[in-house]
């Protein structure tokens, strides 16, 4: 068939296209889902003039120059409409648009627009105006209406208020006008009579069924309204958390003998004003278990316990702390807590289907990067800079080979990639969903790193903190060049090889050469095997009924994707039955042929082994030219407002929020994230160090000095001891942001050392122990519960790092860890190496509050639920480890004591020994009664005793 | 004896234990900028208002039940069959044609109220006078996971607590031996989005839906995989409690330890209670028939419906039931055969549940919700099916204070878009919560620096739809 569009083109060539007659039908059918009334990214294609005005990024049509027009480029390259819509413009349609633009984009707008206006204005006058007039005109009419909202005409209503549109076309419920009336905030109480139910119904119906003409008078707004950028007074800066922390002199206290570190002086000073003091030091047994679990998430072994108790010299505690900080297990535990802040997940996108998980290949390299950073005590400021802007530190794009630092810096940007991005599927890869990624990122960065909430400012300036809506979008602009909604990369394509470009090409060339040789070998093999195979197949085909035999043969010889319906059916029915197995082939071949093909097969294997591979880095880097950044009115992508320059909240900056871009940035980078990271980690930043120090404190003590780790603003908690927090923060910065030093400082303090014993006198004054008159009992976190059980049973596999252990869902709905080459004993690895799923974490861990990740986890809860009891009573994992533990202590001279040492890091007292003996005796009797052999009965009773120790509150809590 | 010598309780502990003053707590959280006190138990709690309903059974008919083939007759579709939709419809997936497809099913009037429904729901039809049918639902997204998130959490993205978790958090459980929120899925597998549909989100894990299986072991970890000999568990628990009591004596003032000791007792009681409540052997032949247990086609879903009734009877607040694996109502093609199939599996048990609740006097205090996540298009996909449609869908509520024999809202001539008395998902949730005695704006949980609510009314504009409530505004 000849291309019919050729005729169509010929027929229309003569006439010059006009917008209303020729272009509008094309746009209506193909573009209006986004660029009609919704005017996505500001582009409204409903009239010639609105099309010419362009999007919030700028014009999309250059009159007279189709090939220079973005609109034409997008449709001719089939980038628009987005593939997901499955709307294909025909070639003649594209050609028509081209000719229209080339002809100068003519339109008969005046006429048609006027007609539509008239229709809609008449409906407005009839259905809405009388109500608005009666109820709203008192404030919203005239030359200076309240909030800039003038309701007198359809046009002025559509123009909206100073804060943006008040009506969403066709959706009354989403229209601010309706919402304000419904929630009775309009008309304001006392100002006129309220809107009646019937009137509200009429307004709703009008909005729900109307479609508005395009506002021809819309103008680019360049200045911000007062609501978008309020003038914050100097007093707003005076909030404690927005002031730079300063080291106040260490206070003098009465209980001088308890002061081991300045921490103690600050804590005592606060306690003494209430007539309180610290509790006595905890016993050495208590302290060492506390220190081990706290730093490594694992209990001390009996040997380590003995060594420590035998070390009577000064500085014994210090030596233990140093040893633990040197251990990779410290880095695992504290790295994992940072992964909470980062919102780390191995799972791609939605992670929406319980039985099936898709994994971001190589995401785990970021997890290992974090562990290594803690292990090496990477200065925390550097750690942040790499995670926010590692790709802007080095010119990796032009590097011949990656240095280890360069590769690490790229991997570090996994922090930014640990984000819920569902745009892999085309149906959810539209501008709205892309911005959702940015909105989430803003929340993650602000709550996790800055300790403030900025999310309210997405739609309106923050009600409590001096964060303007403009500030929000200035901050967002920092990330736009990388998460670029106009040049979006789907997450499945947002990765880099872990070798430099040049090496990647060398590897590819190297592999291509090997592939060529393998292909040759394969050809030889096939040549020999083919005749045998054909013969065997023919023999098998003999069993197929004659009428369909020929057809079946053809079906099998046709490639799977080019089979027709019948062939597909035949293949699916008979392929298995007719398949010639390798063993059959071997049997049929002559000895020579057989040994020769085997030799070739071996050669192929050898060659394959020479192929080189590279891994993936899930990274973030700037993509495409930086887009224009704008404030989004009411947080809606459909309502772009004035342009913004990249920056940070003004109240946190001495330079009005402007960022100092680095003098040099690698090619292709804006350097904006680097500038932001430098600001974040500058000594002048009032929040960063405080927020992190507070987080570390919270992990050591169970409660932050500021309880709301994620919010230091006015809606957050006030610090229980600001002097202490500030001293720690400044000291942390002064000593090179060293995290290990911070741990040591905290753990050698009397505050940390004290006992958890309850004191009635103190509890009467400070019942919640805010002032730290004792140590709080703390439940182990999820990973520590599981890992400590493994440590006690002796099965813990202490391998550090590597790809995650795959978590499979069984038909009964329970998960199991999958053994493979890299993980021969998956059940015994530490919990942080289990595949981290966004929505379906490992079930045992989840019962103990391992979080699901929407954005990130700023604080773990520590619940006490019956589900935890059931898990400890009946979970297969616990039962199995209890058996291993029983096995382990069986041969000890004193099994009961050994079990106590392994689980609780202490010896049992006489009462406990009696209870244990009694329990084992009773259980043995029960099993004997159930016809177990004496040996089995004893084994099971021992396992039961071990399981109860693992389930006990003492095991579950750090004293 | 236990409490002897217990120190003065901190405010937090007191509130956590007693669960008192709950409504006030969240408010105090806002006013005082303190870490809020969150109840961590399932003790029954007072709602904000006198409740019409004490429990809710949510039949989640996921996949997108076709409104114009089940609940919303559209004669215009037949009149314009094969013609294009005049304004075009929003489509996001392949193989759609803008061609109007009439319903292959007849509609008829049911009950005194004359409610119109399709012939393929004859048993539900018989219960028409108990139903509150909403034809003007709409939602935000055309994709299943987003639609399901919306239906359960009022937002399209994952991570928020579902309605059941909020209810469990707000009201606790009447029966201390059973969870407050139970999920009954098809034993063959999970619905799309799986456990996310009963996720506690950022609420404490205690409030998530607990899966009870309708075959095999009813609850995960309820008992060990290998049964223990008689007396073994009790002996172990006695020993464990001795250890825990001793530990507790050494740590007076630690309230959590006491809670944990009690949890073991609760867990042990739960083993008995759950086994007991799920034992269907004592049900009469008539009851079994009512739920279609005598018919292989209806038996599976019927079993879950019957279990739901038993659970509600036993004091469970929230039961969520799924009809099948994947998304049974997702009729992209073969509408004419596939839709009657899934109807045949679910129609009789759903109606049986409502009838049974009514005859036991439980329907007045139990909401039954029959809902999918969105509707379908009036136009064809794959020539004999329909694609997703977020602009209109139908669902029904029964009992628990909803109006009876009542049809609410309208769609346009083709059933494409809800036009009259439109009901958003957050509005429906606000209404359900209201009937359970909960003010959807006042039930708060602090999360990431913000006080979250079930409907997030400040963003979604959620409000109670008084028209749906029996007795109207004053209810």
Short mmCIF file of N, CA and C in Angstrom, two decimals, chain A residues 84-86 170 173-174 179 182 201 204-205 208 350-352 354 420 422 427-428 433 443 453 707 710 716-717 756 758 764 768 770 774 779 812-813 839-840 843 854 863-866 868-870 872-875 900 909 911-912 915 919 923 926-927 930 944-945 948 951-954 956-957 959, chain B residues 7-8 30 33-35 37 40 91-92 94 138 140-141 143 145-146 157-159 190 193-196 206 220-224 228-233 235-236 239-240 242-244 246-247 251-254 256-257 260 263-264 266-267 270-271 417 419-422 448-449 459-461 463 467:
data_model
loop_
_atom_site.label_atom_id
_atom_site.label_comp_id
_atom_site.label_asym_id
_atom_site.label_seq_id
_atom_site.Cartn_x
_atom_site.Cartn_y
_atom_site.Cartn_z
N UNK A 84 4.01 6.86 27.18
CA UNK A 84 3.03 6.14 28.00
C UNK A 84 1.61 6.32 27.49
N UNK A 85 1.34 7.46 26.87
CA UNK A 85 -0.03 7.74 26.46
C UNK A 85 -0.43 6.94 25.23
N UNK A 86 0.58 6.40 24.55
CA UNK A 86 0.31 5.63 23.36
C UNK A 86 -0.50 6.43 22.34
N UNK A 170 -13.15 22.16 36.53
CA UNK A 170 -13.82 20.86 36.54
C UNK A 170 -13.73 20.10 37.86
N UNK A 173 -13.93 20.22 44.33
CA UNK A 173 -13.30 19.85 45.61
C UNK A 173 -11.87 20.35 45.73
N UNK A 174 -11.23 20.52 44.60
CA UNK A 174 -9.84 20.95 44.66
C UNK A 174 -9.72 22.46 44.54
N UNK A 179 -13.22 25.16 48.89
CA UNK A 179 -12.70 24.67 50.17
C UNK A 179 -12.85 25.70 51.28
N UNK A 182 -16.41 25.75 52.25
CA UNK A 182 -16.81 24.52 52.94
C UNK A 182 -16.27 24.46 54.36
N UNK A 201 -23.84 24.05 46.75
CA UNK A 201 -24.11 23.02 45.77
C UNK A 201 -24.07 23.59 44.35
N UNK A 204 -20.52 24.38 43.36
CA UNK A 204 -19.81 23.14 43.05
C UNK A 204 -20.18 22.64 41.67
N UNK A 205 -21.47 22.61 41.42
CA UNK A 205 -21.94 22.08 40.15
C UNK A 205 -21.38 22.91 38.99
N UNK A 208 -17.75 22.01 38.64
CA UNK A 208 -17.58 20.63 38.19
C UNK A 208 -17.92 20.45 36.71
N UNK A 350 8.57 1.58 43.11
CA UNK A 350 7.45 1.28 43.99
C UNK A 350 7.77 0.34 45.14
N UNK A 351 8.42 -0.77 44.78
CA UNK A 351 8.50 -1.93 45.66
C UNK A 351 7.10 -2.25 46.16
N UNK A 352 6.27 -2.53 45.21
CA UNK A 352 4.86 -2.52 45.46
C UNK A 352 4.31 -3.93 45.52
N UNK A 354 4.55 -7.63 46.83
CA UNK A 354 5.20 -8.36 47.92
C UNK A 354 6.06 -9.53 47.42
N UNK A 420 12.34 7.65 46.75
CA UNK A 420 11.23 6.94 46.12
C UNK A 420 10.93 7.58 44.77
N UNK A 422 9.23 6.63 41.23
CA UNK A 422 8.45 5.58 40.57
C UNK A 422 8.42 5.76 39.07
N UNK A 427 3.77 5.07 32.64
CA UNK A 427 2.48 5.64 33.06
C UNK A 427 2.67 6.61 34.23
N UNK A 428 3.76 6.48 34.95
CA UNK A 428 4.02 7.42 36.05
C UNK A 428 5.32 8.19 35.82
N UNK A 433 4.98 13.48 38.61
CA UNK A 433 5.66 12.43 39.36
C UNK A 433 7.15 12.73 39.49
N UNK A 443 12.28 17.07 51.63
CA UNK A 443 11.93 16.67 52.99
C UNK A 443 13.07 15.88 53.63
N UNK A 453 11.76 21.40 59.28
CA UNK A 453 10.80 20.93 58.30
C UNK A 453 10.51 22.07 57.36
N UNK A 707 14.54 16.44 71.66
CA UNK A 707 13.86 15.16 71.44
C UNK A 707 13.40 14.97 70.01
N UNK A 710 14.30 15.64 64.11
CA UNK A 710 14.08 16.14 62.76
C UNK A 710 13.59 17.58 62.75
N UNK A 716 9.30 22.14 67.12
CA UNK A 716 10.06 21.02 67.69
C UNK A 716 10.17 21.19 69.20
N UNK A 717 10.86 20.23 69.83
CA UNK A 717 11.08 20.32 71.26
C UNK A 717 12.24 21.27 71.53
N UNK A 756 21.61 2.50 85.87
CA UNK A 756 20.22 2.77 85.48
C UNK A 756 19.28 2.63 86.68
N UNK A 758 16.84 2.97 89.67
CA UNK A 758 15.77 3.92 89.88
C UNK A 758 15.95 4.61 91.22
N UNK A 764 10.83 11.89 91.57
CA UNK A 764 9.80 12.85 91.97
C UNK A 764 10.03 14.22 91.35
N UNK A 768 10.77 12.00 83.99
CA UNK A 768 11.13 11.45 82.68
C UNK A 768 12.63 11.42 82.44
N UNK A 770 14.77 13.72 82.06
CA UNK A 770 15.26 14.62 81.03
C UNK A 770 16.63 15.16 81.35
N UNK A 774 19.99 9.45 85.70
CA UNK A 774 20.36 8.04 85.61
C UNK A 774 20.40 7.68 84.15
N UNK A 779 15.72 -0.57 74.77
CA UNK A 779 15.52 -1.83 74.06
C UNK A 779 16.46 -1.90 72.87
N UNK A 812 3.62 -19.45 51.56
CA UNK A 812 2.84 -19.26 52.78
C UNK A 812 2.95 -17.84 53.31
N UNK A 813 3.63 -16.96 52.56
CA UNK A 813 3.68 -15.55 52.96
C UNK A 813 4.84 -15.24 53.88
N UNK A 839 9.04 -1.28 51.14
CA UNK A 839 7.74 -1.55 51.74
C UNK A 839 7.63 -2.88 52.45
N UNK A 840 8.52 -3.80 52.14
CA UNK A 840 8.39 -5.12 52.74
C UNK A 840 9.68 -5.56 53.41
N UNK A 843 10.59 -9.68 57.82
CA UNK A 843 9.47 -9.70 58.78
C UNK A 843 9.91 -9.69 60.25
N UNK A 854 9.30 5.57 53.42
CA UNK A 854 8.65 6.44 52.44
C UNK A 854 9.67 7.48 51.97
N UNK A 863 8.85 -0.16 70.10
CA UNK A 863 7.56 -0.58 70.65
C UNK A 863 7.72 -1.87 71.44
N UNK A 864 6.70 -2.16 72.20
CA UNK A 864 6.64 -3.44 72.93
C UNK A 864 5.29 -4.04 72.60
N UNK A 865 5.25 -4.97 71.67
CA UNK A 865 3.95 -5.48 71.22
C UNK A 865 3.87 -6.99 71.41
N UNK A 866 2.64 -7.50 71.45
CA UNK A 866 2.45 -8.95 71.56
C UNK A 866 3.06 -9.69 70.36
N UNK A 868 5.86 -9.14 69.08
CA UNK A 868 7.26 -9.43 69.43
C UNK A 868 7.31 -10.68 70.33
N UNK A 869 6.39 -10.78 71.24
CA UNK A 869 6.36 -11.95 72.10
C UNK A 869 6.15 -13.21 71.27
N UNK A 870 5.19 -13.13 70.34
CA UNK A 870 4.93 -14.29 69.49
C UNK A 870 6.15 -14.66 68.66
N UNK A 872 9.31 -14.15 69.40
CA UNK A 872 10.34 -14.77 70.23
C UNK A 872 9.92 -16.17 70.70
N UNK A 873 8.63 -16.38 70.83
CA UNK A 873 8.15 -17.70 71.25
C UNK A 873 8.20 -18.72 70.12
N UNK A 874 7.86 -18.28 68.91
CA UNK A 874 7.57 -19.27 67.86
C UNK A 874 8.32 -19.10 66.55
N UNK A 875 9.00 -18.00 66.33
CA UNK A 875 9.61 -17.81 65.03
C UNK A 875 10.69 -18.86 64.75
N UNK A 900 24.43 -18.27 80.13
CA UNK A 900 24.27 -16.92 80.71
C UNK A 900 25.35 -15.98 80.18
N UNK A 909 23.18 -16.02 89.26
CA UNK A 909 23.30 -16.17 90.71
C UNK A 909 22.65 -17.49 91.12
N UNK A 911 19.92 -18.25 92.71
CA UNK A 911 18.49 -18.37 92.42
C UNK A 911 18.27 -18.70 90.94
N UNK A 912 18.99 -17.96 90.10
CA UNK A 912 18.83 -18.16 88.66
C UNK A 912 19.27 -19.56 88.24
N UNK A 915 16.53 -21.90 89.18
CA UNK A 915 15.40 -21.78 88.25
C UNK A 915 15.70 -22.50 86.95
N UNK A 919 13.84 -25.69 85.43
CA UNK A 919 13.16 -25.61 84.14
C UNK A 919 13.60 -26.75 83.22
N UNK A 923 11.13 -29.61 81.72
CA UNK A 923 10.96 -29.80 80.27
C UNK A 923 11.41 -31.19 79.86
N UNK A 926 8.68 -33.48 80.53
CA UNK A 926 7.56 -33.35 79.58
C UNK A 926 7.89 -34.07 78.27
N UNK A 927 9.13 -33.91 77.80
CA UNK A 927 9.48 -34.55 76.53
C UNK A 927 9.57 -36.07 76.69
N UNK A 930 6.31 -37.42 76.40
CA UNK A 930 5.85 -37.42 75.00
C UNK A 930 6.68 -38.41 74.17
N UNK A 944 15.05 -25.17 74.99
CA UNK A 944 13.99 -24.35 75.56
C UNK A 944 14.57 -23.36 76.56
N UNK A 945 15.48 -23.85 77.41
CA UNK A 945 16.14 -22.95 78.37
C UNK A 945 16.87 -21.82 77.62
N UNK A 948 14.50 -19.24 76.16
CA UNK A 948 13.92 -18.33 77.14
C UNK A 948 14.93 -17.23 77.53
N UNK A 951 14.76 -14.78 74.90
CA UNK A 951 13.49 -14.06 74.88
C UNK A 951 13.33 -13.15 76.09
N UNK A 952 14.25 -13.24 77.03
CA UNK A 952 14.05 -12.53 78.28
C UNK A 952 14.22 -11.02 78.10
N UNK A 953 13.59 -10.29 78.96
CA UNK A 953 13.70 -8.83 78.91
C UNK A 953 15.14 -8.38 79.10
N UNK A 954 15.86 -9.11 79.93
CA UNK A 954 17.25 -8.70 80.18
C UNK A 954 18.06 -8.75 78.88
N UNK A 956 16.88 -8.37 75.93
CA UNK A 956 16.33 -7.42 74.97
C UNK A 956 16.68 -5.97 75.30
N UNK A 957 17.17 -5.74 76.51
CA UNK A 957 17.42 -4.36 76.93
C UNK A 957 18.88 -4.12 77.22
N UNK A 959 21.19 -2.28 79.64
CA UNK A 959 21.05 -1.73 80.99
C UNK A 959 21.96 -0.51 81.13
N UNK B 7 6.93 3.08 91.75
CA UNK B 7 7.14 4.51 91.96
C UNK B 7 6.03 5.31 91.30
N UNK B 8 6.09 6.59 91.57
CA UNK B 8 5.12 7.45 90.92
C UNK B 8 5.31 7.33 89.41
N UNK B 30 0.68 19.41 69.96
CA UNK B 30 0.78 20.61 69.14
C UNK B 30 1.11 21.82 69.99
N UNK B 33 4.79 21.53 72.04
CA UNK B 33 6.04 21.24 71.35
C UNK B 33 6.86 20.20 72.09
N UNK B 34 6.19 19.19 72.59
CA UNK B 34 6.88 18.12 73.29
C UNK B 34 6.80 16.87 72.44
N UNK B 35 7.67 15.93 72.74
CA UNK B 35 7.48 14.65 72.08
C UNK B 35 6.13 14.13 72.51
N UNK B 37 2.85 11.87 73.35
CA UNK B 37 2.71 10.59 74.03
C UNK B 37 1.79 9.72 73.21
N UNK B 40 0.49 2.85 73.15
CA UNK B 40 1.15 1.68 72.58
C UNK B 40 0.43 0.42 72.98
N UNK B 91 -6.75 8.65 28.52
CA UNK B 91 -6.25 7.28 28.49
C UNK B 91 -4.75 7.26 28.69
N UNK B 92 -4.27 6.21 29.31
CA UNK B 92 -2.84 6.11 29.60
C UNK B 92 -2.25 4.80 29.14
N UNK B 94 -2.21 1.22 26.29
CA UNK B 94 -2.42 0.84 24.88
C UNK B 94 -3.77 0.20 24.60
N UNK B 138 -14.94 9.59 42.93
CA UNK B 138 -13.85 9.82 41.99
C UNK B 138 -12.54 9.75 42.76
N UNK B 140 -7.83 9.99 42.22
CA UNK B 140 -6.82 10.88 41.64
C UNK B 140 -5.96 10.24 40.58
N UNK B 141 -5.85 8.92 40.58
CA UNK B 141 -4.86 8.33 39.69
C UNK B 141 -5.44 7.16 38.92
N UNK B 143 -3.68 4.54 37.88
CA UNK B 143 -2.84 3.35 38.01
C UNK B 143 -3.23 2.61 39.30
N UNK B 145 -1.63 0.77 41.80
CA UNK B 145 -1.03 1.00 43.12
C UNK B 145 -1.38 2.37 43.69
N UNK B 146 -1.35 3.39 42.85
CA UNK B 146 -1.70 4.72 43.34
C UNK B 146 -3.16 4.78 43.77
N UNK B 157 0.59 8.19 47.16
CA UNK B 157 1.91 7.59 47.34
C UNK B 157 1.92 6.66 48.57
N UNK B 158 2.87 5.72 48.60
CA UNK B 158 2.88 4.78 49.72
C UNK B 158 3.49 5.42 50.96
N UNK B 159 3.34 4.75 52.09
CA UNK B 159 4.02 5.21 53.30
C UNK B 159 3.07 5.70 54.38
N UNK B 190 -1.33 -12.93 47.32
CA UNK B 190 -1.58 -11.56 47.74
C UNK B 190 -2.28 -10.75 46.65
N UNK B 193 -0.13 -4.79 45.42
CA UNK B 193 0.26 -3.88 46.50
C UNK B 193 0.36 -4.57 47.85
N UNK B 194 -0.18 -5.76 47.94
CA UNK B 194 0.03 -6.62 49.11
C UNK B 194 -0.08 -5.93 50.45
N UNK B 195 0.92 -6.19 51.27
CA UNK B 195 0.89 -5.76 52.66
C UNK B 195 0.79 -4.25 52.83
N UNK B 196 1.13 -3.52 51.76
CA UNK B 196 0.99 -2.08 51.86
C UNK B 196 -0.44 -1.69 52.16
N UNK B 206 2.19 -1.91 66.08
CA UNK B 206 1.07 -2.53 66.76
C UNK B 206 -0.24 -2.35 65.99
N UNK B 220 0.67 -15.78 61.66
CA UNK B 220 2.11 -16.02 61.66
C UNK B 220 2.62 -16.08 63.09
N UNK B 221 3.46 -17.04 63.32
CA UNK B 221 4.11 -17.15 64.62
C UNK B 221 3.13 -17.37 65.78
N UNK B 222 1.89 -17.69 65.44
CA UNK B 222 0.94 -17.94 66.52
C UNK B 222 1.34 -19.18 67.29
N UNK B 223 1.89 -20.14 66.55
CA UNK B 223 2.39 -21.33 67.23
C UNK B 223 3.63 -21.80 66.46
N UNK B 224 4.49 -22.58 67.11
CA UNK B 224 5.70 -23.01 66.40
C UNK B 224 5.36 -23.98 65.28
N UNK B 228 4.49 -28.40 70.06
CA UNK B 228 5.17 -28.76 71.30
C UNK B 228 4.32 -29.80 72.04
N UNK B 229 4.96 -30.64 72.86
CA UNK B 229 4.15 -31.56 73.67
C UNK B 229 3.35 -30.77 74.70
N UNK B 230 2.26 -31.35 75.20
CA UNK B 230 1.41 -30.61 76.15
C UNK B 230 2.21 -30.16 77.36
N UNK B 231 1.98 -28.92 77.73
CA UNK B 231 2.64 -28.41 78.94
C UNK B 231 3.99 -27.75 78.67
N UNK B 232 4.59 -28.01 77.52
CA UNK B 232 5.93 -27.47 77.27
C UNK B 232 5.92 -25.95 77.18
N UNK B 233 4.92 -25.43 76.45
CA UNK B 233 4.90 -23.99 76.30
C UNK B 233 4.63 -23.30 77.64
N UNK B 235 5.26 -24.34 80.62
CA UNK B 235 6.45 -24.43 81.45
C UNK B 235 7.47 -23.37 81.04
N UNK B 236 7.66 -23.24 79.74
CA UNK B 236 8.63 -22.24 79.26
C UNK B 236 8.21 -20.84 79.66
N UNK B 239 8.69 -20.10 83.27
CA UNK B 239 10.10 -19.86 83.55
C UNK B 239 10.51 -18.46 83.07
N UNK B 240 10.08 -18.13 81.86
CA UNK B 240 10.43 -16.82 81.31
C UNK B 240 9.89 -15.70 82.20
N UNK B 242 9.33 -15.84 85.33
CA UNK B 242 10.14 -15.77 86.55
C UNK B 242 11.40 -14.94 86.31
N UNK B 243 12.03 -15.20 85.17
CA UNK B 243 13.21 -14.41 84.83
C UNK B 243 12.85 -12.94 84.71
N UNK B 244 11.75 -12.68 84.01
CA UNK B 244 11.37 -11.30 83.75
C UNK B 244 10.94 -10.57 85.03
N UNK B 246 12.05 -11.18 88.00
CA UNK B 246 13.27 -10.91 88.76
C UNK B 246 13.97 -9.68 88.19
N UNK B 247 14.07 -9.65 86.86
CA UNK B 247 14.68 -8.51 86.18
C UNK B 247 13.92 -7.23 86.49
N UNK B 251 14.71 -3.51 88.35
CA UNK B 251 14.53 -2.26 87.60
C UNK B 251 13.16 -1.68 87.87
N UNK B 252 12.94 -1.25 89.09
CA UNK B 252 11.62 -0.64 89.35
C UNK B 252 11.47 0.62 88.51
N UNK B 253 10.25 0.98 88.26
CA UNK B 253 10.05 2.24 87.56
C UNK B 253 10.15 2.10 86.06
N UNK B 254 10.43 0.90 85.56
CA UNK B 254 10.49 0.73 84.10
C UNK B 254 9.18 0.12 83.66
N UNK B 256 7.80 -0.21 80.76
CA UNK B 256 7.81 -1.04 79.56
C UNK B 256 8.00 -2.51 79.90
N UNK B 257 8.78 -2.77 80.95
CA UNK B 257 9.05 -4.16 81.32
C UNK B 257 7.76 -4.86 81.72
N UNK B 260 5.71 -5.62 78.71
CA UNK B 260 6.26 -6.75 77.97
C UNK B 260 5.89 -8.08 78.64
N UNK B 263 2.49 -8.74 77.71
CA UNK B 263 2.38 -9.13 76.32
C UNK B 263 2.51 -10.63 76.13
N UNK B 264 3.38 -11.24 76.94
CA UNK B 264 3.53 -12.69 76.82
C UNK B 264 2.23 -13.38 77.22
N UNK B 266 -0.71 -12.00 76.97
CA UNK B 266 -1.65 -11.73 75.89
C UNK B 266 -1.39 -12.67 74.70
N UNK B 267 -0.12 -12.83 74.37
CA UNK B 267 0.22 -13.69 73.24
C UNK B 267 -0.31 -15.10 73.46
N UNK B 270 -3.96 -15.07 73.03
CA UNK B 270 -4.30 -14.89 71.63
C UNK B 270 -4.28 -16.23 70.89
N UNK B 271 -3.34 -17.08 71.28
CA UNK B 271 -3.28 -18.39 70.64
C UNK B 271 -4.61 -19.12 70.78
N UNK B 417 -17.58 10.62 34.03
CA UNK B 417 -17.15 11.53 35.08
C UNK B 417 -18.28 11.74 36.08
N UNK B 419 -20.55 13.82 38.27
CA UNK B 419 -20.94 15.22 38.09
C UNK B 419 -21.74 15.77 39.26
N UNK B 420 -22.71 15.03 39.72
CA UNK B 420 -23.57 15.56 40.78
C UNK B 420 -23.22 14.90 42.12
N UNK B 421 -23.08 15.73 43.15
CA UNK B 421 -22.73 15.24 44.49
C UNK B 421 -21.48 14.38 44.47
N UNK B 422 -20.45 14.91 43.87
CA UNK B 422 -19.21 14.15 43.77
C UNK B 422 -18.65 13.84 45.16
N UNK B 448 7.50 13.32 61.29
CA UNK B 448 8.42 14.18 60.57
C UNK B 448 8.02 15.65 60.70
N UNK B 449 7.75 16.05 61.92
CA UNK B 449 7.54 17.47 62.18
C UNK B 449 6.15 17.98 61.84
N UNK B 459 -4.86 19.40 53.13
CA UNK B 459 -4.40 19.24 51.76
C UNK B 459 -5.50 18.67 50.86
N UNK B 460 -6.22 17.68 51.37
CA UNK B 460 -7.21 17.02 50.51
C UNK B 460 -8.58 17.70 50.56
N UNK B 461 -8.79 18.56 51.53
CA UNK B 461 -10.10 19.23 51.66
C UNK B 461 -11.18 18.28 52.16
N UNK B 463 -14.01 16.31 54.02
CA UNK B 463 -15.09 16.70 54.92
C UNK B 463 -16.11 15.58 54.97
N UNK B 467 -24.92 13.87 53.84
CA UNK B 467 -26.03 13.27 53.10
C UNK B 467 -26.04 11.75 53.20
#
